[in-house]
mmCIF file of C-alpha atoms in Angstrom:
data_model
loop_
_atom_site.group_PDB
_atom_site.id
_atom_site.type_symbol
_atom_site.label_atom_id
_atom_site.label_comp_id
_atom_site.label_asym_id
_atom_site.label_seq_id
_atom_site.Cartn_x
_atom_site.Cartn_y
_atom_site.Cartn_z
ATOM 1 C CA MET A 94 0.388 0.152 0.237
ATOM 2 C CA ASP A 95 3.159 1.768 0.723
ATOM 3 C CA SER A 96 4.424 1.893 -2.259
ATOM 4 C CA LEU A 97 0.781 2.092 -3.906
ATOM 5 C CA GLN A 98 0.797 5.749 -2.140
ATOM 6 C CA ALA A 99 4.544 6.997 -3.605
ATOM 7 C CA PHE A 100 4.014 5.877 -6.143
ATOM 8 C CA ALA A 101 0.658 7.723 -6.577
ATOM 9 C CA SER A 102 2.548 10.629 -4.840
ATOM 10 C CA GLN A 103 4.241 11.420 -7.965
ATOM 11 C CA PHE A 104 1.188 11.848 -10.463
ATOM 12 C CA GLY A 105 0.019 14.699 -7.964
ATOM 13 C CA ILE A 106 -1.934 12.064 -5.823
ATOM 14 C CA ALA A 107 -2.406 12.664 -2.263
ATOM 15 C CA ASN A 108 -4.319 9.498 -2.008
ATOM 16 C CA PRO A 109 -5.777 7.224 -4.597
ATOM 17 C CA ALA A 110 -9.571 6.747 -2.778
ATOM 18 C CA GLY A 111 -9.392 9.760 -1.236
ATOM 19 C CA ARG A 112 -12.398 11.728 -1.603
ATOM 20 C CA GLY A 113 -10.087 14.736 -3.909
ATOM 21 C CA PHE A 114 -9.124 11.948 -6.763
ATOM 22 C CA LEU A 115 -11.659 10.635 -7.117
ATOM 23 C CA SER A 116 -13.541 13.727 -7.373
ATOM 24 C CA VAL A 117 -11.467 14.270 -10.528
ATOM 25 C CA LEU A 118 -12.184 11.047 -12.283
ATOM 26 C CA VAL A 119 -15.969 11.449 -11.993
ATOM 27 C CA THR A 120 -15.381 15.238 -13.534
ATOM 28 C CA PHE A 121 -13.336 13.726 -16.280
ATOM 29 C CA PHE A 122 -15.461 11.128 -17.301
ATOM 30 C CA THR A 123 -18.798 13.168 -16.743
ATOM 31 C CA ALA A 124 -18.013 15.709 -19.065
ATOM 32 C CA TRP A 125 -16.430 12.033 -21.635
ATOM 33 C CA LEU A 126 -19.447 10.482 -21.568
ATOM 34 C CA PHE A 127 -21.789 13.151 -21.351
ATOM 35 C CA THR A 128 -20.527 14.994 -24.544
ATOM 36 C CA TRP A 129 -20.084 11.768 -26.001
ATOM 37 C CA ALA A 130 -24.275 10.449 -25.301
ATOM 38 C CA PHE A 131 -25.608 14.861 -26.080
ATOM 39 C CA ILE A 132 -23.771 14.658 -29.868
ATOM 40 C CA PRO A 133 -25.798 12.560 -31.774
ATOM 41 C CA ARG A 134 -29.176 13.833 -30.384
ATOM 42 C CA LEU A 135 -27.405 17.461 -31.250
ATOM 43 C CA ARG A 136 -26.760 16.213 -34.663
ATOM 44 C CA GLU A 137 -29.712 14.455 -35.300
ATOM 45 C CA PHE A 138 -31.357 18.250 -34.178
ATOM 46 C CA ALA A 139 -28.642 20.388 -36.049
ATOM 47 C CA ILE A 140 -29.139 18.961 -39.124
ATOM 48 C CA ARG A 141 -33.170 19.481 -38.562
ATOM 49 C CA VAL A 142 -32.490 22.881 -38.297
ATOM 50 C CA GLY A 143 -29.960 23.777 -40.748
ATOM 51 C CA TRP A 144 -27.005 23.932 -38.438
ATOM 52 C CA ALA A 145 -24.293 22.766 -40.983
ATOM 53 C CA ASP A 146 -21.192 23.722 -42.778
ATOM 54 C CA GLN A 147 -21.731 24.000 -46.490
ATOM 55 C CA PRO A 148 -19.052 22.211 -48.948
ATOM 56 C CA ASN A 149 -16.592 25.443 -49.888
ATOM 57 C CA GLU A 150 -12.736 24.944 -51.623
ATOM 58 C CA ARG A 151 -11.233 25.215 -47.824
ATOM 59 C CA ARG A 152 -13.377 22.495 -45.880
ATOM 60 C CA LEU A 153 -13.005 19.409 -46.568
ATOM 61 C CA ASN A 154 -16.744 17.922 -46.016
ATOM 62 C CA LYS A 155 -18.329 17.180 -49.579
ATOM 63 C CA GLU A 156 -21.863 17.427 -47.971
ATOM 64 C CA PRO A 157 -23.259 19.898 -45.338
ATOM 65 C CA LEU A 158 -21.916 19.558 -41.583
ATOM 66 C CA PRO A 159 -23.454 20.051 -38.706
ATOM 67 C CA ASN A 160 -21.258 22.280 -36.906
ATOM 68 C CA ALA A 161 -23.138 22.268 -33.306
ATOM 69 C CA GLY A 162 -20.044 20.748 -32.010
ATOM 70 C CA GLY A 163 -19.297 23.639 -28.954
ATOM 71 C CA LEU A 164 -22.872 23.333 -27.896
ATOM 72 C CA ALA A 165 -22.172 19.514 -27.204
ATOM 73 C CA ILE A 166 -18.918 20.718 -25.468
ATOM 74 C CA TYR A 167 -20.091 23.413 -23.659
ATOM 75 C CA GLY A 168 -22.333 20.939 -22.127
ATOM 76 C CA GLY A 169 -20.479 17.862 -21.050
ATOM 77 C CA PHE A 170 -17.495 21.021 -19.530
ATOM 78 C CA LEU A 171 -20.630 22.373 -17.490
ATOM 79 C CA VAL A 172 -22.641 19.175 -16.388
ATOM 80 C CA SER A 173 -18.903 18.390 -14.906
ATOM 81 C CA ILE A 174 -18.016 21.058 -13.042
ATOM 82 C CA ILE A 175 -21.138 21.529 -11.855
ATOM 83 C CA VAL A 176 -21.490 17.654 -10.514
ATOM 84 C CA ALA A 177 -17.932 17.923 -9.188
ATOM 85 C CA TRP A 178 -18.798 21.475 -6.985
ATOM 86 C CA ALA A 179 -21.637 19.517 -5.772
ATOM 87 C CA LEU A 180 -19.406 16.862 -4.504
ATOM 88 C CA ARG A 181 -16.447 18.547 -3.662
ATOM 89 C CA PRO A 182 -17.332 22.693 -2.901
ATOM 90 C CA ILE A 183 -14.154 24.731 -3.043
ATOM 91 C CA ALA A 184 -14.479 26.251 0.041
ATOM 92 C CA VAL A 185 -12.207 29.592 -1.282
ATOM 93 C CA ASP A 186 -13.831 32.753 -2.100
ATOM 94 C CA ILE A 187 -12.286 34.252 -3.792
ATOM 95 C CA VAL A 188 -11.349 31.034 -6.345
ATOM 96 C CA ASN A 189 -15.111 30.208 -6.841
ATOM 97 C CA ILE A 190 -15.012 33.831 -8.619
ATOM 98 C CA GLN A 191 -12.299 33.325 -10.149
ATOM 99 C CA VAL A 192 -14.024 30.135 -11.636
ATOM 100 C CA LEU A 193 -17.513 31.668 -11.975
ATOM 101 C CA ALA A 194 -15.658 33.677 -14.148
ATOM 102 C CA ILE A 195 -14.132 32.044 -16.285
ATOM 103 C CA LEU A 196 -17.262 30.288 -16.426
ATOM 104 C CA LEU A 197 -18.957 33.728 -17.395
ATOM 105 C CA GLY A 198 -16.073 34.128 -20.116
ATOM 106 C CA ALA A 199 -17.181 30.960 -21.976
ATOM 107 C CA SER A 200 -20.498 30.720 -21.739
ATOM 108 C CA MET A 201 -19.919 34.439 -23.912
ATOM 109 C CA LEU A 202 -17.142 33.082 -25.895
ATOM 110 C CA VAL A 203 -19.450 30.249 -27.147
ATOM 111 C CA LEU A 204 -22.673 31.740 -28.115
ATOM 112 C CA VAL A 205 -21.128 34.538 -29.867
ATOM 113 C CA GLY A 206 -19.302 32.057 -31.638
ATOM 114 C CA PHE A 207 -22.795 29.507 -32.468
ATOM 115 C CA ILE A 208 -23.764 32.686 -33.604
ATOM 116 C CA ASP A 209 -21.068 32.871 -35.871
ATOM 117 C CA ASP A 210 -21.473 29.984 -36.792
ATOM 118 C CA GLN A 211 -24.761 29.909 -38.015
ATOM 119 C CA TYR A 212 -25.256 33.512 -39.104
ATOM 120 C CA GLY A 213 -21.485 35.026 -39.387
ATOM 121 C CA LEU A 214 -20.043 37.697 -37.358
ATOM 122 C CA THR A 215 -17.607 40.762 -38.598
ATOM 123 C CA PRO A 216 -13.653 39.643 -36.804
ATOM 124 C CA LEU A 217 -13.983 43.420 -35.111
ATOM 125 C CA SER A 218 -17.239 41.997 -33.553
ATOM 126 C CA ARG A 219 -15.998 38.511 -31.612
ATOM 127 C CA LEU A 220 -12.781 40.430 -30.984
ATOM 128 C CA LEU A 221 -14.834 42.932 -28.861
ATOM 129 C CA VAL A 222 -16.286 39.954 -26.483
ATOM 130 C CA GLN A 223 -13.506 38.848 -26.233
ATOM 131 C CA THR A 224 -11.230 41.634 -25.056
ATOM 132 C CA LEU A 225 -14.245 41.901 -22.517
ATOM 133 C CA ALA A 226 -13.897 38.343 -21.431
ATOM 134 C CA ALA A 227 -10.155 39.005 -21.176
ATOM 135 C CA VAL A 228 -11.334 42.209 -19.006
ATOM 136 C CA LEU A 229 -13.802 40.325 -16.631
ATOM 137 C CA LEU A 230 -11.029 37.828 -16.080
ATOM 138 C CA LEU A 231 -8.960 40.520 -14.788
ATOM 139 C CA VAL A 232 -11.374 42.046 -13.046
ATOM 140 C CA ASN A 233 -11.631 39.558 -10.438
ATOM 141 C CA ASP A 234 -7.946 39.308 -9.864
ATOM 142 C CA LEU A 235 -7.088 36.909 -12.477
ATOM 143 C CA ARG A 236 -3.620 38.600 -14.336
ATOM 144 C CA ILE A 237 -0.355 37.845 -15.131
ATOM 145 C CA ASP A 238 1.821 39.184 -12.808
ATOM 146 C CA PHE A 239 4.779 41.147 -14.293
ATOM 147 C CA ASN A 240 7.267 41.201 -11.021
ATOM 148 C CA ALA A 241 6.498 37.194 -11.155
ATOM 149 C CA ILE A 242 8.334 36.845 -15.004
ATOM 150 C CA PRO A 243 11.412 35.320 -15.159
ATOM 151 C CA PHE A 244 13.994 37.111 -16.138
ATOM 152 C CA LEU A 245 12.832 40.371 -16.433
ATOM 153 C CA PRO A 246 12.830 43.402 -15.094
ATOM 154 C CA VAL A 247 10.949 44.146 -11.557
ATOM 155 C CA LEU A 248 8.991 47.764 -12.200
ATOM 156 C CA PRO A 249 7.334 49.876 -9.881
ATOM 157 C CA GLU A 250 4.037 48.509 -9.051
ATOM 158 C CA PRO A 251 1.964 50.672 -11.528
ATOM 159 C CA LEU A 252 4.165 50.835 -14.513
ATOM 160 C CA SER A 253 4.657 45.917 -13.414
ATOM 161 C CA THR A 254 0.334 46.426 -13.431
ATOM 162 C CA VAL A 255 -0.315 48.529 -16.766
ATOM 163 C CA LEU A 256 2.151 45.932 -18.657
ATOM 164 C CA GLY A 257 0.295 42.577 -16.894
ATOM 165 C CA THR A 258 -2.423 43.966 -17.830
ATOM 166 C CA LEU A 259 -1.951 44.598 -21.289
ATOM 167 C CA MET A 260 0.002 40.832 -21.548
ATOM 168 C CA THR A 261 -2.381 39.138 -19.621
ATOM 169 C CA ILE A 262 -5.526 40.509 -22.726
ATOM 170 C CA VAL A 263 -2.443 39.427 -25.515
ATOM 171 C CA TRP A 264 -2.264 36.426 -24.372
ATOM 172 C CA VAL A 265 -6.814 35.265 -24.140
ATOM 173 C CA LEU A 266 -7.017 36.716 -27.513
ATOM 174 C CA ALA A 267 -3.974 34.894 -28.628
ATOM 175 C CA LEU A 268 -4.621 31.423 -27.661
ATOM 176 C CA THR A 269 -8.441 32.053 -28.234
ATOM 177 C CA ASN A 270 -7.352 33.037 -31.495
ATOM 178 C CA ALA A 271 -4.559 30.496 -31.941
ATOM 179 C CA VAL A 272 -6.934 27.666 -31.041
ATOM 180 C CA ASN A 273 -10.017 28.583 -33.366
ATOM 181 C CA LEU A 274 -8.151 28.744 -36.518
ATOM 182 C CA LEU A 275 -5.782 25.962 -35.962
ATOM 183 C CA ASP A 276 -9.702 24.067 -36.828
ATOM 184 C CA GLY A 277 -9.828 23.122 -39.956
ATOM 185 C CA VAL A 278 -8.874 18.825 -39.696
ATOM 186 C CA ASP A 279 -11.190 16.192 -38.586
ATOM 187 C CA GLY A 280 -9.869 15.607 -34.764
ATOM 188 C CA VAL A 281 -7.079 17.938 -34.860
ATOM 189 C CA VAL A 282 -8.215 20.639 -32.649
ATOM 190 C CA GLY A 283 -9.854 17.999 -30.502
ATOM 191 C CA GLY A 284 -7.137 15.717 -30.253
ATOM 192 C CA VAL A 285 -4.471 19.164 -29.039
ATOM 193 C CA ALA A 286 -6.968 20.388 -27.053
ATOM 194 C CA PHE A 287 -7.687 17.365 -25.125
ATOM 195 C CA VAL A 288 -3.855 16.521 -24.824
ATOM 196 C CA ALA A 289 -3.260 20.630 -23.749
ATOM 197 C CA SER A 290 -5.951 21.028 -20.905
ATOM 198 C CA PHE A 291 -4.866 16.549 -19.517
ATOM 199 C CA VAL A 292 -1.543 17.435 -19.628
ATOM 200 C CA LEU A 293 -2.335 20.741 -17.483
ATOM 201 C CA LEU A 294 -4.184 18.808 -15.551
ATOM 202 C CA ALA A 295 -1.513 16.475 -14.172
ATOM 203 C CA THR A 296 1.300 19.785 -13.723
ATOM 204 C CA ALA A 297 -1.230 21.210 -11.361
ATOM 205 C CA ALA A 298 -1.696 18.178 -9.401
ATOM 206 C CA GLN A 299 1.880 18.494 -8.346
ATOM 207 C CA PHE A 300 0.130 22.057 -6.533
ATOM 208 C CA THR A 301 -1.841 21.545 -3.238
ATOM 209 C CA ASP A 302 -3.702 24.733 -3.772
ATOM 210 C CA ARG A 303 -4.566 24.303 -7.853
ATOM 211 C CA ALA A 304 -7.935 22.333 -7.295
ATOM 212 C CA ALA A 305 -9.622 24.659 -9.242
ATOM 213 C CA ALA A 306 -7.060 24.078 -12.112
ATOM 214 C CA VAL A 307 -7.981 20.428 -11.684
ATOM 215 C CA ILE A 308 -11.129 19.650 -11.546
ATOM 216 C CA LEU A 309 -11.816 22.404 -14.519
ATOM 217 C CA LEU A 310 -9.461 21.002 -17.396
ATOM 218 C CA ALA A 311 -10.482 17.499 -15.724
ATOM 219 C CA GLY A 312 -14.187 18.226 -17.193
ATOM 220 C CA LEU A 313 -12.775 19.784 -20.622
ATOM 221 C CA SER A 314 -10.138 17.461 -21.259
ATOM 222 C CA GLY A 315 -12.993 14.469 -21.228
ATOM 223 C CA ALA A 316 -15.061 16.521 -23.024
ATOM 224 C CA ALA A 317 -12.827 16.772 -25.530
ATOM 225 C CA LEU A 318 -12.228 12.986 -24.870
ATOM 226 C CA GLY A 319 -15.902 12.863 -25.669
ATOM 227 C CA TYR A 320 -15.979 15.582 -28.964
ATOM 228 C CA LEU A 321 -13.625 13.514 -30.641
ATOM 229 C CA ARG A 322 -14.779 10.038 -30.289
ATOM 230 C CA HIS A 323 -17.610 11.587 -32.670
ATOM 231 C CA ASN A 324 -14.662 14.859 -34.613
ATOM 232 C CA PHE A 325 -12.276 11.900 -35.663
ATOM 233 C CA ASN A 326 -12.247 11.538 -39.243
ATOM 234 C CA PRO A 327 -14.831 11.547 -40.743
ATOM 235 C CA SER A 328 -17.010 13.529 -39.734
ATOM 236 C CA ARG A 329 -19.850 13.651 -38.328
ATOM 237 C CA ILE A 330 -20.273 16.511 -36.127
ATOM 238 C CA ILE A 331 -18.353 19.813 -36.134
ATOM 239 C CA MET A 332 -16.504 22.271 -33.101
ATOM 240 C CA GLY A 333 -17.116 25.160 -34.971
ATOM 241 C CA ASP A 334 -16.014 28.942 -33.683
ATOM 242 C CA ALA A 335 -18.638 27.974 -30.204
ATOM 243 C CA GLY A 336 -15.575 24.431 -29.494
ATOM 244 C CA SER A 337 -12.468 26.050 -30.671
ATOM 245 C CA THR A 338 -12.889 29.942 -29.097
ATOM 246 C CA LEU A 339 -14.420 27.347 -25.585
ATOM 247 C CA PHE A 340 -11.656 26.203 -25.750
ATOM 248 C CA GLY A 341 -9.030 28.505 -26.329
ATOM 249 C CA PHE A 342 -10.494 30.623 -24.218
ATOM 250 C CA THR A 343 -10.903 27.662 -20.907
ATOM 251 C CA LEU A 344 -7.373 26.756 -21.122
ATOM 252 C CA ALA A 345 -5.705 30.972 -21.387
ATOM 253 C CA ALA A 346 -8.397 31.570 -18.288
ATOM 254 C CA VAL A 347 -6.788 27.837 -16.514
ATOM 255 C CA SER A 348 -3.019 29.052 -16.639
ATOM 256 C CA LEU A 349 -3.521 32.979 -15.449
ATOM 257 C CA LEU A 350 -5.960 30.175 -11.906
ATOM 258 C CA GLY A 351 -2.844 29.265 -10.842
ATOM 259 C CA THR A 352 -1.783 26.290 -13.483
ATOM 260 C CA LEU A 353 1.269 26.520 -13.923
ATOM 261 C CA LYS A 354 3.100 29.127 -11.735
ATOM 262 C CA PHE A 355 6.833 28.252 -9.625
ATOM 263 C CA SER A 356 6.649 27.932 -6.884
ATOM 264 C CA ALA A 357 9.523 30.965 -7.509
ATOM 265 C CA GLY A 358 6.322 32.769 -8.983
ATOM 266 C CA ALA A 359 4.068 33.114 -11.840
ATOM 267 C CA SER A 360 5.619 31.355 -15.523
ATOM 268 C CA LEU A 361 4.375 32.158 -18.876
ATOM 269 C CA LEU A 362 6.355 29.813 -19.160
ATOM 270 C CA VAL A 363 5.394 26.049 -19.614
ATOM 271 C CA PRO A 364 1.706 27.272 -20.986
ATOM 272 C CA LEU A 365 3.912 28.262 -24.187
ATOM 273 C CA ILE A 366 5.713 25.311 -24.805
ATOM 274 C CA VAL A 367 2.285 23.558 -24.039
ATOM 275 C CA LEU A 368 0.094 24.915 -26.436
ATOM 276 C CA ALA A 369 3.221 26.034 -28.985
ATOM 277 C CA LEU A 370 1.614 24.787 -32.091
ATOM 278 C CA PRO A 371 -1.615 26.907 -32.083
ATOM 279 C CA LEU A 372 0.748 29.763 -31.465
ATOM 280 C CA LEU A 373 2.834 28.550 -33.575
ATOM 281 C CA ASP A 374 0.300 28.498 -36.455
ATOM 282 C CA THR A 375 -1.011 31.417 -35.901
ATOM 283 C CA THR A 376 1.980 32.847 -35.921
ATOM 284 C CA GLN A 377 3.236 31.824 -38.609
ATOM 285 C CA VAL A 378 -0.311 32.254 -40.270
ATOM 286 C CA VAL A 379 -0.305 36.280 -38.998
ATOM 287 C CA ILE A 380 2.921 37.569 -40.627
ATOM 288 C CA GLY A 381 2.926 35.153 -43.948
ATOM 289 C CA ARG A 382 -0.814 37.527 -44.890
ATOM 290 C CA LEU A 383 0.922 40.032 -43.460
ATOM 291 C CA ALA A 384 3.982 39.763 -45.732
ATOM 292 C CA ARG A 385 1.034 39.573 -48.889
ATOM 293 C CA GLY A 386 -0.079 42.546 -47.998
ATOM 294 C CA ILE A 387 -3.055 41.870 -46.146
ATOM 295 C CA ARG A 388 -4.373 44.394 -43.431
ATOM 296 C CA ASN A 389 -6.911 42.450 -41.592
ATOM 297 C CA PRO A 390 -4.912 38.832 -41.124
ATOM 298 C CA LEU A 391 -7.483 37.640 -38.915
ATOM 299 C CA GLY A 392 -9.979 37.784 -41.253
ATOM 300 C CA HIS A 393 -9.051 36.513 -44.722
ATOM 301 C CA PRO A 394 -8.720 32.762 -44.615
ATOM 302 C CA ASP A 395 -6.954 30.124 -46.713
ATOM 303 C CA LYS A 396 -4.873 27.455 -46.736
ATOM 304 C CA THR A 397 -1.576 28.075 -45.396
ATOM 305 C CA HIS A 398 -2.031 26.561 -41.642
ATOM 306 C CA ILE A 399 -0.290 24.427 -40.600
ATOM 307 C CA HIS A 400 -3.366 21.918 -40.807
ATOM 308 C CA HIS A 401 -2.941 22.422 -44.102
ATOM 309 C CA ARG A 402 0.204 22.259 -45.104
ATOM 310 C CA VAL A 403 0.765 18.335 -43.008
ATOM 311 C CA LEU A 404 -2.714 17.742 -45.127
ATOM 312 C CA ALA A 405 -1.028 18.249 -48.071
ATOM 313 C CA ARG A 406 1.870 15.993 -48.168
ATOM 314 C CA THR A 407 0.162 13.531 -46.140
ATOM 315 C CA ASP A 408 -3.236 13.085 -48.461
ATOM 316 C CA SER A 409 -5.255 11.144 -45.273
ATOM 317 C CA ALA A 410 -7.389 13.684 -42.570
ATOM 318 C CA ARG A 411 -6.320 11.193 -39.921
ATOM 319 C CA ARG A 412 -2.370 11.319 -40.438
ATOM 320 C CA THR A 413 -2.630 14.464 -40.025
ATOM 321 C CA ALA A 414 -4.808 14.358 -37.515
ATOM 322 C CA VAL A 415 -2.842 11.841 -36.032
ATOM 323 C CA ILE A 416 1.006 13.570 -36.550
ATOM 324 C CA LEU A 417 -0.122 17.127 -34.976
ATOM 325 C CA TRP A 418 -1.386 15.116 -31.465
ATOM 326 C CA LEU A 419 2.163 14.044 -31.640
ATOM 327 C CA VAL A 420 3.451 16.587 -32.087
ATOM 328 C CA ALA A 421 0.755 18.209 -29.276
ATOM 329 C CA LEU A 422 2.019 15.292 -26.644
ATOM 330 C CA ALA A 423 6.161 16.369 -27.645
ATOM 331 C CA CYS A 424 5.526 20.090 -26.625
ATOM 332 C CA GLY A 425 3.262 17.982 -23.566
ATOM 333 C CA ALA A 426 6.650 16.240 -22.573
ATOM 334 C CA LEU A 427 9.289 19.571 -23.279
ATOM 335 C CA GLY A 428 6.499 21.729 -20.437
ATOM 336 C CA MET A 429 6.063 19.268 -17.515
ATOM 337 C CA SER A 430 9.511 18.395 -18.186
ATOM 338 C CA LEU A 431 10.394 22.092 -17.151
ATOM 339 C CA GLN A 432 8.642 22.516 -14.765
ATOM 340 C CA GLY A 433 10.440 19.977 -12.720
ATOM 341 C CA LEU A 434 7.936 16.439 -12.874
ATOM 342 C CA PRO A 435 8.866 13.401 -12.071
ATOM 343 C CA PRO A 436 10.238 11.300 -15.514
ATOM 344 C CA THR A 437 7.018 8.988 -14.569
ATOM 345 C CA ALA A 438 4.555 11.843 -13.810
ATOM 346 C CA THR A 439 6.100 12.858 -17.136
ATOM 347 C CA GLY A 440 5.393 9.523 -18.934
ATOM 348 C CA GLY A 441 2.552 8.172 -17.366
ATOM 349 C CA THR A 442 0.467 11.148 -18.183
ATOM 350 C CA ILE A 443 1.727 11.655 -21.709
ATOM 351 C CA LEU A 444 1.228 7.355 -22.198
ATOM 352 C CA ALA A 445 -2.234 7.682 -20.762
ATOM 353 C CA ALA A 446 -3.305 11.155 -23.201
ATOM 354 C CA LEU A 447 -1.788 9.122 -26.195
ATOM 355 C CA ALA A 448 -4.056 5.237 -24.710
ATOM 356 C CA CYS A 449 -6.636 7.624 -24.781
ATOM 357 C CA LEU A 450 -6.406 9.224 -28.181
ATOM 358 C CA MET A 451 -5.759 6.079 -30.132
ATOM 359 C CA PHE A 452 -8.590 4.111 -28.079
ATOM 360 C CA VAL A 453 -11.641 6.272 -29.901
ATOM 361 C CA ALA A 454 -9.390 7.190 -32.847
ATOM 362 C CA TYR A 455 -9.817 3.552 -33.157
ATOM 363 C CA ARG A 456 -14.150 2.826 -31.814
ATOM 364 C CA ARG A 457 -14.612 6.155 -34.825
ATOM 365 C CA VAL A 458 -12.924 3.955 -37.317
ATOM 366 C CA ARG A 459 -14.192 1.211 -36.905
ATOM 367 C CA ALA A 460 -17.825 2.653 -36.556
ATOM 368 C CA ASP A 461 -17.084 4.649 -39.846
ATOM 369 C CA HIS A 462 -16.277 0.612 -40.973
ATOM 370 C CA ARG A 463 -19.380 -1.264 -39.210
ATOM 371 C CA GLU A 464 -21.578 1.843 -41.715
ATOM 372 C CA GLN A 465 -20.385 1.343 -44.746
ATOM 373 C CA ALA A 466 -21.044 -2.059 -44.004
ATOM 374 C CA ASP A 467 -24.633 -1.620 -43.932
ATOM 375 C CA ARG A 468 -25.198 0.866 -46.681
ATOM 376 C CA SER A 469 -23.672 -1.682 -48.792
ATOM 377 C CA THR A 470 -25.102 -4.668 -47.190
ATOM 378 C CA SER A 471 -28.642 -2.277 -47.579
ATOM 379 C CA LYS A 472 -27.735 -1.799 -50.908
ATOM 380 C CA GLU A 473 -27.508 -5.593 -51.943
ATOM 381 C CA GLY A 474 -30.539 -5.896 -50.565
ATOM 382 C CA ASN A 475 -32.622 -3.322 -52.443
#
């Protein structure tokens, strides 16, 4: 028993049979199962009312594809947090307020993203709402502490506060839009968001004062996995802006909640590495569009994203998704190592994340083969 306790402690699990660890498991599986079970019903309704993306030269779908998956992800995430709160209420009032601020900001972006998916909004209007969500975090003291960032000079308090505020807004906007822009090939964003949230969950578990972050990340990673079961190519539903902005904003906000703070002070080095794939993709896309004379780089879609380049080389949406999952896993392993996590925790987390991804991918492929066989049998019967 002592050896099991010692092994679990390397993963930040104080007591494998304790209420805290069990609440994390319940949160994760509640989000996973709710999202997985809800999507087929949501898909039928979305098809009936016309919530779908039409085929065009940039999209892979050859027929209208329901784009309301973000609502299922949001539902699974929210339900799991409510269940977790009922099982193990967070005692600290200020943390409760900060968690509610994150949930409110996420809700705002899901609503605006869904409206954009169905009716279209201008990039400026979306950016304004994202900025409002970032300000909501700021007024609840979820911010980057400039003077706590290693390797930077310590500045007077008024100046450091202004710089920290600006950095917080830029961080939230950058990650929200980076994850959104990465969404272009079946399974990519769902898998990358799962890896990022799962890795940050394992990292947050190393700190005794990160219970709120652990619960939020457990719900987010479970919802991502439940969605991915229906989105790995061939996708039956896509998340749309409602889902991608939910992932981006929540990951950015939870990192401000203290998920990845070094004991010597706050640092964004680890989340930057863990989330390097969407951030690098957005950076190279924006620079490329500006170099081509495009004044509004976020409002002119093209096929210069990393997932488009990989797809062009592999000619397979499945292989493209798996390759980018592996890149995200490598970034996660590097981030955890820099955080100073034990090799056992790093290796175990990466292997567990990979096993979950392969499981849902296998289930989706097997279901697709079964669907094809049923269609063939139906045609022969006719």
